Amino acid sequence: MRHRINLGNWKTLLGTAALATGMVLFAGAPAAKADGCQERLNKADHRLHEAIERHGYESRQADHWRHELREAREYCWQHSHRWWDVDGNRWRTDRDWDDHDHDRR
């Protein structure tokens, strides 16, 4: 006896598998990632280093990006009680970013 494969069932099965895979991959994403903390901190840190390189450590541009970096860290701390340490490449759970600020002289 020959069995016929119903293509509708295969499509449903494939769609369900894809949905389940997506849920598994994205269910564990931390809240800080969802609110853009890591990206915001990476951007501000990068722009600060660029400003120092182009305009000098004590320039108006460097001061602006230091301020933006502080604001981003404050935002992350207020929303998830952690901040992304770009240089250490990890999340920190202590509000001690002044101790880790390598751009101060």
mmCIF file of N, CA and C in Angstrom:
data_model
loop_
_atom_site.group_PDB
_atom_site.id
_atom_site.type_symbol
_atom_site.label_atom_id
_atom_site.label_comp_id
_atom_site.label_asym_id
_atom_site.label_seq_id
_atom_site.Cartn_x
_atom_site.Cartn_y
_atom_site.Cartn_z
ATOM 1 N N MET A 1 0.825 -1.167 0.000
ATOM 2 C CA MET A 1 0.000 0.000 0.000
ATOM 3 C C MET A 1 0.882 1.247 0.000
ATOM 4 N N ARG A 2 0.568 2.159 -0.868
ATOM 5 C CA ARG A 2 1.355 3.405 -0.986
ATOM 6 C C ARG A 2 0.716 4.493 -0.136
ATOM 7 N N HIS A 3 1.588 5.263 0.514
ATOM 8 C CA HIS A 3 1.096 6.374 1.338
ATOM 9 C C HIS A 3 1.333 7.674 0.596
ATOM 10 N N ARG A 4 0.358 8.483 0.636
ATOM 11 C CA ARG A 4 0.498 9.806 0.011
ATOM 12 C C ARG A 4 0.896 10.819 1.082
ATOM 13 N N ILE A 5 1.805 11.689 0.701
ATOM 14 C CA ILE A 5 2.243 12.748 1.619
ATOM 15 C C ILE A 5 1.414 13.987 1.320
ATOM 16 N N ASN A 6 0.769 14.474 2.334
ATOM 17 C CA ASN A 6 -0.036 15.677 2.195
ATOM 18 C C ASN A 6 0.880 16.886 2.396
ATOM 19 N N LEU A 7 1.059 17.681 1.344
ATOM 20 C CA LEU A 7 1.961 18.831 1.424
ATOM 21 C C LEU A 7 1.498 19.868 2.429
ATOM 22 N N GLY A 8 0.223 19.971 2.671
ATOM 23 C CA GLY A 8 -0.312 20.911 3.658
ATOM 24 C C GLY A 8 0.195 20.588 5.053
ATOM 25 N N ASN A 9 0.272 19.308 5.388
ATOM 26 C CA ASN A 9 0.786 18.909 6.705
ATOM 27 C C ASN A 9 2.269 19.238 6.844
ATOM 28 N N TRP A 10 3.044 19.046 5.808
ATOM 29 C CA TRP A 10 4.475 19.365 5.839
ATOM 30 C C TRP A 10 4.709 20.858 6.020
ATOM 31 N N LYS A 11 3.895 21.666 5.364
ATOM 32 C CA LYS A 11 4.029 23.118 5.509
ATOM 33 C C LYS A 11 3.708 23.543 6.941
ATOM 34 N N THR A 12 2.672 22.954 7.502
ATOM 35 C CA THR A 12 2.301 23.272 8.880
ATOM 36 C C THR A 12 3.397 22.842 9.844
ATOM 37 N N LEU A 13 3.916 21.639 9.642
ATOM 38 C CA LEU A 13 4.989 21.130 10.486
ATOM 39 C C LEU A 13 6.239 21.999 10.386
ATOM 40 N N LEU A 14 6.602 22.388 9.184
ATOM 41 C CA LEU A 14 7.774 23.233 8.964
ATOM 42 C C LEU A 14 7.585 24.613 9.597
ATOM 43 N N GLY A 15 6.406 25.177 9.440
ATOM 44 C CA GLY A 15 6.109 26.482 10.032
ATOM 45 C C GLY A 15 6.155 26.439 11.545
ATOM 46 N N THR A 16 5.607 25.379 12.119
ATOM 47 C CA THR A 16 5.626 25.217 13.572
ATOM 48 C C THR A 16 7.059 25.064 14.082
ATOM 49 N N ALA A 17 7.867 24.311 13.382
ATOM 50 C CA ALA A 17 9.266 24.127 13.774
ATOM 51 C C ALA A 17 10.021 25.456 13.710
ATOM 52 N N ALA A 18 9.778 26.235 12.670
ATOM 53 C CA ALA A 18 10.448 27.533 12.530
ATOM 54 C C ALA A 18 10.028 28.478 13.657
ATOM 55 N N LEU A 19 8.765 28.483 13.998
ATOM 56 C CA LEU A 19 8.263 29.328 15.073
ATOM 57 C C LEU A 19 8.863 28.912 16.417
ATOM 58 N N ALA A 20 8.897 27.614 16.671
ATOM 59 C CA ALA A 20 9.468 27.119 17.925
ATOM 60 C C ALA A 20 10.948 27.472 18.029
ATOM 61 N N THR A 21 11.680 27.346 16.928
ATOM 62 C CA THR A 21 13.102 27.695 16.920
ATOM 63 C C THR A 21 13.292 29.176 17.235
ATOM 64 N N GLY A 22 12.484 30.017 16.628
ATOM 65 C CA GLY A 22 12.563 31.448 16.888
ATOM 66 C C GLY A 22 12.283 31.795 18.331
ATOM 67 N N MET A 23 11.305 31.124 18.906
ATOM 68 C CA MET A 23 10.972 31.379 20.302
ATOM 69 C C MET A 23 12.108 30.959 21.221
ATOM 70 N N VAL A 24 12.733 29.849 20.931
ATOM 71 C CA VAL A 24 13.855 29.384 21.752
ATOM 72 C C VAL A 24 15.024 30.347 21.654
ATOM 73 N N LEU A 25 15.318 30.827 20.452
ATOM 74 C CA LEU A 25 16.464 31.716 20.259
ATOM 75 C C LEU A 25 16.273 33.072 20.914
ATOM 76 N N PHE A 26 15.056 33.608 20.891
ATOM 77 C CA PHE A 26 14.839 34.967 21.373
ATOM 78 C C PHE A 26 14.228 35.047 22.759
ATOM 79 N N ALA A 27 13.801 33.940 23.330
ATOM 80 C CA ALA A 27 13.169 33.972 24.648
ATOM 81 C C ALA A 27 14.158 34.361 25.739
ATOM 82 N N GLY A 28 15.415 34.009 25.582
ATOM 83 C CA GLY A 28 16.396 34.272 26.623
ATOM 84 C C GLY A 28 17.104 35.600 26.493
ATOM 85 N N ALA A 29 16.703 36.452 25.578
ATOM 86 C CA ALA A 29 17.374 37.745 25.388
ATOM 87 C C ALA A 29 17.169 38.611 26.622
ATOM 88 N N PRO A 30 18.245 39.157 27.193
ATOM 89 C CA PRO A 30 18.119 39.981 28.387
ATOM 90 C C PRO A 30 17.412 41.295 28.098
ATOM 91 N N ALA A 31 16.804 41.848 29.140
ATOM 92 C CA ALA A 31 16.045 43.090 28.999
ATOM 93 C C ALA A 31 16.933 44.243 28.536
ATOM 94 N N ALA A 32 18.172 44.290 28.999
ATOM 95 C CA ALA A 32 19.065 45.385 28.605
ATOM 96 C C ALA A 32 19.336 45.358 27.105
ATOM 97 N N LYS A 33 19.405 44.189 26.535
ATOM 98 C CA LYS A 33 19.611 44.079 25.091
ATOM 99 C C LYS A 33 18.400 44.639 24.365
ATOM 100 N N ALA A 34 17.206 44.348 24.877
ATOM 101 C CA ALA A 34 15.975 44.792 24.235
ATOM 102 C C ALA A 34 15.851 46.311 24.252
ATOM 103 N N ASP A 35 16.352 46.971 25.292
ATOM 104 C CA ASP A 35 16.213 48.421 25.334
ATOM 105 C C ASP A 35 17.411 49.142 24.728
ATOM 106 N N GLY A 36 18.324 48.418 24.125
ATOM 107 C CA GLY A 36 19.410 49.015 23.371
ATOM 108 C C GLY A 36 20.592 49.502 24.187
ATOM 109 N N CYS A 37 20.699 49.096 25.429
ATOM 110 C CA CYS A 37 21.785 49.586 26.281
ATOM 111 C C CYS A 37 23.159 49.292 25.711
ATOM 112 N N GLN A 38 23.385 48.067 25.346
ATOM 113 C CA GLN A 38 24.718 47.696 24.878
ATOM 114 C C GLN A 38 25.090 48.477 23.621
ATOM 115 N N GLU A 39 24.180 48.595 22.692
ATOM 116 C CA GLU A 39 24.453 49.340 21.456
ATOM 117 C C GLU A 39 24.703 50.818 21.749
ATOM 118 N N ARG A 40 23.894 51.375 22.629
ATOM 119 C CA ARG A 40 24.030 52.790 22.982
ATOM 120 C C ARG A 40 25.378 53.064 23.641
ATOM 121 N N LEU A 41 25.782 52.177 24.536
ATOM 122 C CA LEU A 41 27.068 52.346 25.209
ATOM 123 C C LEU A 41 28.240 52.141 24.251
ATOM 124 N N ASN A 42 28.135 51.160 23.382
ATOM 125 C CA ASN A 42 29.190 50.939 22.386
ATOM 126 C C ASN A 42 29.361 52.165 21.500
ATOM 127 N N LYS A 43 28.252 52.744 21.062
ATOM 128 C CA LYS A 43 28.298 53.912 20.186
ATOM 129 C C LYS A 43 28.944 55.107 20.894
ATOM 130 N N ALA A 44 28.487 55.386 22.111
ATOM 131 C CA ALA A 44 29.022 56.538 22.846
ATOM 132 C C ALA A 44 30.511 56.360 23.136
ATOM 133 N N ASP A 45 30.911 55.157 23.527
ATOM 134 C CA ASP A 45 32.322 54.891 23.804
ATOM 135 C C ASP A 45 33.169 55.063 22.541
ATOM 136 N N HIS A 46 32.679 54.540 21.435
ATOM 137 C CA HIS A 46 33.399 54.659 20.162
ATOM 138 C C HIS A 46 33.535 56.124 19.753
ATOM 139 N N ARG A 47 32.440 56.861 19.863
ATOM 140 C CA ARG A 47 32.476 58.283 19.484
ATOM 141 C C ARG A 47 33.400 59.081 20.394
ATOM 142 N N LEU A 48 33.451 58.719 21.671
ATOM 143 C CA LEU A 48 34.376 59.392 22.587
ATOM 144 C C LEU A 48 35.814 59.161 22.152
ATOM 145 N N HIS A 49 36.162 57.922 21.853
ATOM 146 C CA HIS A 49 37.533 57.625 21.410
ATOM 147 C C HIS A 49 37.867 58.353 20.109
ATOM 148 N N GLU A 50 36.901 58.419 19.194
ATOM 149 C CA GLU A 50 37.122 59.158 17.937
ATOM 150 C C GLU A 50 37.350 60.638 18.210
ATOM 151 N N ALA A 51 36.531 61.216 19.078
ATOM 152 C CA ALA A 51 36.646 62.643 19.390
ATOM 153 C C ALA A 51 38.002 62.954 20.025
ATOM 154 N N ILE A 52 38.461 62.094 20.921
ATOM 155 C CA ILE A 52 39.766 62.296 21.553
ATOM 156 C C ILE A 52 40.868 62.218 20.508
ATOM 157 N N GLU A 53 40.749 61.243 19.620
ATOM 158 C CA GLU A 53 41.761 61.059 18.576
ATOM 159 C C GLU A 53 41.813 62.248 17.612
ATOM 160 N N ARG A 54 40.657 62.744 17.231
ATOM 161 C CA ARG A 54 40.588 63.824 16.227
ATOM 162 C C ARG A 54 40.766 65.223 16.791
ATOM 163 N N HIS A 55 40.231 65.444 18.018
ATOM 164 C CA HIS A 55 40.170 66.813 18.528
ATOM 165 C C HIS A 55 40.932 67.034 19.823
ATOM 166 N N GLY A 56 41.392 65.949 20.455
ATOM 167 C CA GLY A 56 42.133 66.079 21.699
ATOM 168 C C GLY A 56 41.314 65.688 22.911
ATOM 169 N N TYR A 57 42.023 65.318 23.960
ATOM 170 C CA TYR A 57 41.405 64.809 25.177
ATOM 171 C C TYR A 57 40.477 65.829 25.826
ATOM 172 N N GLU A 58 40.881 67.082 25.847
ATOM 173 C CA GLU A 58 40.102 68.114 26.530
ATOM 174 C C GLU A 58 39.233 68.925 25.577
ATOM 175 N N SER A 59 38.942 68.396 24.413
ATOM 176 C CA SER A 59 38.146 69.127 23.423
ATOM 177 C C SER A 59 36.666 69.162 23.803
ATOM 178 N N ARG A 60 35.965 70.088 23.186
ATOM 179 C CA ARG A 60 34.523 70.207 23.366
ATOM 180 C C ARG A 60 33.825 68.932 22.892
ATOM 181 N N GLN A 61 34.307 68.360 21.796
ATOM 182 C CA GLN A 61 33.709 67.140 21.242
ATOM 183 C C GLN A 61 33.879 65.951 22.195
ATOM 184 N N ALA A 62 35.081 65.833 22.778
ATOM 185 C CA ALA A 62 35.323 64.745 23.731
ATOM 186 C C ALA A 62 34.449 64.916 24.972
ATOM 187 N N ASP A 63 34.322 66.141 25.449
ATOM 188 C CA ASP A 63 33.442 66.388 26.600
ATOM 189 C C ASP A 63 31.998 66.004 26.288
ATOM 190 N N HIS A 64 31.547 66.314 25.084
ATOM 191 C CA HIS A 64 30.185 65.953 24.673
ATOM 192 C C HIS A 64 29.982 64.441 24.740
ATOM 193 N N TRP A 65 30.923 63.675 24.199
ATOM 194 C CA TRP A 65 30.757 62.222 24.179
ATOM 195 C C TRP A 65 30.993 61.591 25.544
ATOM 196 N N ARG A 66 31.781 62.242 26.409
ATOM 197 C CA ARG A 66 31.881 61.775 27.797
ATOM 198 C C ARG A 66 30.521 61.907 28.474
ATOM 199 N N HIS A 67 29.887 63.044 28.218
ATOM 200 C CA HIS A 67 28.552 63.273 28.777
ATOM 201 C C HIS A 67 27.561 62.230 28.243
ATOM 202 N N GLU A 68 27.589 61.973 26.944
ATOM 203 C CA GLU A 68 26.687 60.975 26.348
ATOM 204 C C GLU A 68 26.942 59.583 26.927
ATOM 205 N N LEU A 69 28.194 59.238 27.146
ATOM 206 C CA LEU A 69 28.539 57.941 27.723
ATOM 207 C C LEU A 69 28.004 57.832 29.153
ATOM 208 N N ARG A 70 28.169 58.901 29.948
ATOM 209 C CA ARG A 70 27.629 58.916 31.313
ATOM 210 C C ARG A 70 26.111 58.765 31.302
ATOM 211 N N GLU A 71 25.449 59.489 30.379
ATOM 212 C CA GLU A 71 23.988 59.408 30.272
ATOM 213 C C GLU A 71 23.540 57.997 29.899
ATOM 214 N N ALA A 72 24.237 57.359 28.979
ATOM 215 C CA ALA A 72 23.891 55.999 28.559
ATOM 216 C C ALA A 72 24.067 55.028 29.727
ATOM 217 N N ARG A 73 25.140 55.197 30.471
ATOM 218 C CA ARG A 73 25.361 54.325 31.629
ATOM 219 C C ARG A 73 24.274 54.537 32.676
ATOM 220 N N GLU A 74 23.906 55.777 32.925
ATOM 221 C CA GLU A 74 22.832 56.085 33.881
ATOM 222 C C GLU A 74 21.518 55.443 33.427
ATOM 223 N N TYR A 75 21.215 55.561 32.147
ATOM 224 C CA TYR A 75 19.982 54.989 31.607
ATOM 225 C C TYR A 75 19.950 53.481 31.840
ATOM 226 N N CYS A 76 21.018 52.808 31.488
ATOM 227 C CA CYS A 76 21.080 51.358 31.656
ATOM 228 C C CYS A 76 20.963 50.977 33.125
ATOM 229 N N TRP A 77 21.633 51.741 33.972
ATOM 230 C CA TRP A 77 21.585 51.443 35.397
ATOM 231 C C TRP A 77 20.163 51.609 35.934
ATOM 232 N N GLN A 78 19.496 52.661 35.529
ATOM 233 C CA GLN A 78 18.134 52.913 36.011
ATOM 234 C C GLN A 78 17.141 51.866 35.501
ATOM 235 N N HIS A 79 17.361 51.352 34.297
ATOM 236 C CA HIS A 79 16.409 50.424 33.703
ATOM 237 C C HIS A 79 16.708 48.947 33.973
ATOM 238 N N SER A 80 17.966 48.596 34.185
ATOM 239 C CA SER A 80 18.260 47.173 34.372
ATOM 240 C C SER A 80 19.317 46.900 35.445
ATOM 241 N N HIS A 81 19.725 47.941 36.164
ATOM 242 C CA HIS A 81 20.732 47.816 37.236
ATOM 243 C C HIS A 81 21.994 47.097 36.777
ATOM 244 N N ARG A 82 22.409 47.421 35.564
ATOM 245 C CA ARG A 82 23.690 46.965 35.047
ATOM 246 C C ARG A 82 24.077 47.852 33.881
ATOM 247 N N TRP A 83 25.350 47.825 33.540
ATOM 248 C CA TRP A 83 25.855 48.630 32.425
ATOM 249 C C TRP A 83 26.916 47.836 31.689
ATOM 250 N N TRP A 84 27.051 48.115 30.394
ATOM 251 C CA TRP A 84 27.989 47.392 29.544
ATOM 252 C C TRP A 84 29.350 48.061 29.605
ATOM 253 N N ASP A 85 30.348 47.310 30.045
ATOM 254 C CA ASP A 85 31.728 47.780 30.084
ATOM 255 C C ASP A 85 32.353 47.433 28.733
ATOM 256 N N VAL A 86 32.487 48.423 27.867
ATOM 257 C CA VAL A 86 32.986 48.197 26.509
ATOM 258 C C VAL A 86 34.407 47.652 26.551
ATOM 259 N N ASP A 87 35.255 48.252 27.354
ATOM 260 C CA ASP A 87 36.654 47.816 27.419
ATOM 261 C C ASP A 87 36.783 46.410 28.017
ATOM 262 N N GLY A 88 35.968 46.094 29.009
ATOM 263 C CA GLY A 88 36.002 44.774 29.627
ATOM 264 C C GLY A 88 35.164 43.747 28.877
ATOM 265 N N ASN A 89 34.372 44.223 27.928
ATOM 266 C CA ASN A 89 33.504 43.372 27.104
ATOM 267 C C ASN A 89 32.594 42.487 27.959
ATOM 268 N N ARG A 90 31.943 43.130 28.957
ATOM 269 C CA ARG A 90 31.039 42.383 29.822
ATOM 270 C C ARG A 90 30.075 43.326 30.533
ATOM 271 N N TRP A 91 28.994 42.753 31.045
ATOM 272 C CA TRP A 91 28.040 43.506 31.830
ATOM 273 C C TRP A 91 28.587 43.657 33.247
ATOM 274 N N ARG A 92 28.381 44.824 33.824
ATOM 275 C CA ARG A 92 28.773 45.064 35.214
ATOM 276 C C ARG A 92 27.512 45.360 36.011
ATOM 277 N N THR A 93 27.500 44.862 37.245
ATOM 278 C CA THR A 93 26.314 45.033 38.083
ATOM 279 C C THR A 93 26.554 45.970 39.259
ATOM 280 N N ASP A 94 27.726 46.582 39.308
ATOM 281 C CA ASP A 94 28.004 47.609 40.310
ATOM 282 C C ASP A 94 28.011 48.960 39.624
ATOM 283 N N ARG A 95 27.505 49.967 40.308
ATOM 284 C CA ARG A 95 27.477 51.312 39.727
ATOM 285 C C ARG A 95 28.840 51.979 39.972
ATOM 286 N N ASP A 96 29.839 51.462 39.278
ATOM 287 C CA ASP A 96 31.210 51.906 39.511
ATOM 288 C C ASP A 96 31.914 52.311 38.217
ATOM 289 N N TRP A 97 31.180 52.880 37.288
ATOM 290 C CA TRP A 97 31.798 53.171 35.993
ATOM 291 C C TRP A 97 32.888 54.213 36.063
ATOM 292 N N ASP A 98 32.875 55.080 37.060
ATOM 293 C CA ASP A 98 33.973 56.047 37.178
ATOM 294 C C ASP A 98 35.298 55.338 37.453
ATOM 295 N N ASP A 99 35.234 54.195 38.149
ATOM 296 C CA ASP A 99 36.435 53.410 38.427
ATOM 297 C C ASP A 99 36.970 52.735 37.168
ATOM 298 N N HIS A 100 36.110 52.534 36.167
ATOM 299 C CA HIS A 100 36.486 51.820 34.951
ATOM 300 C C HIS A 100 36.654 52.746 33.762
ATOM 301 N N ASP A 101 36.585 54.047 33.994
ATOM 302 C CA ASP A 101 36.689 55.017 32.906
ATOM 303 C C ASP A 101 38.166 55.233 32.577
ATOM 304 N N HIS A 102 38.598 54.606 31.487
ATOM 305 C CA HIS A 102 40.014 54.668 31.096
ATOM 306 C C HIS A 102 40.355 55.936 30.329
ATOM 307 N N ASP A 103 39.380 56.788 30.084
ATOM 308 C CA ASP A 103 39.654 58.001 29.315
ATOM 309 C C ASP A 103 39.957 59.192 30.227
ATOM 310 N N ARG A 104 39.975 58.972 31.524
ATOM 311 C CA ARG A 104 40.323 60.047 32.445
ATOM 312 C C ARG A 104 41.820 60.060 32.673
ATOM 313 N N ARG A 105 42.373 61.207 32.858
ATOM 314 C CA ARG A 105 43.816 61.327 33.134
ATOM 315 C C ARG A 105 44.059 61.500 34.578
#
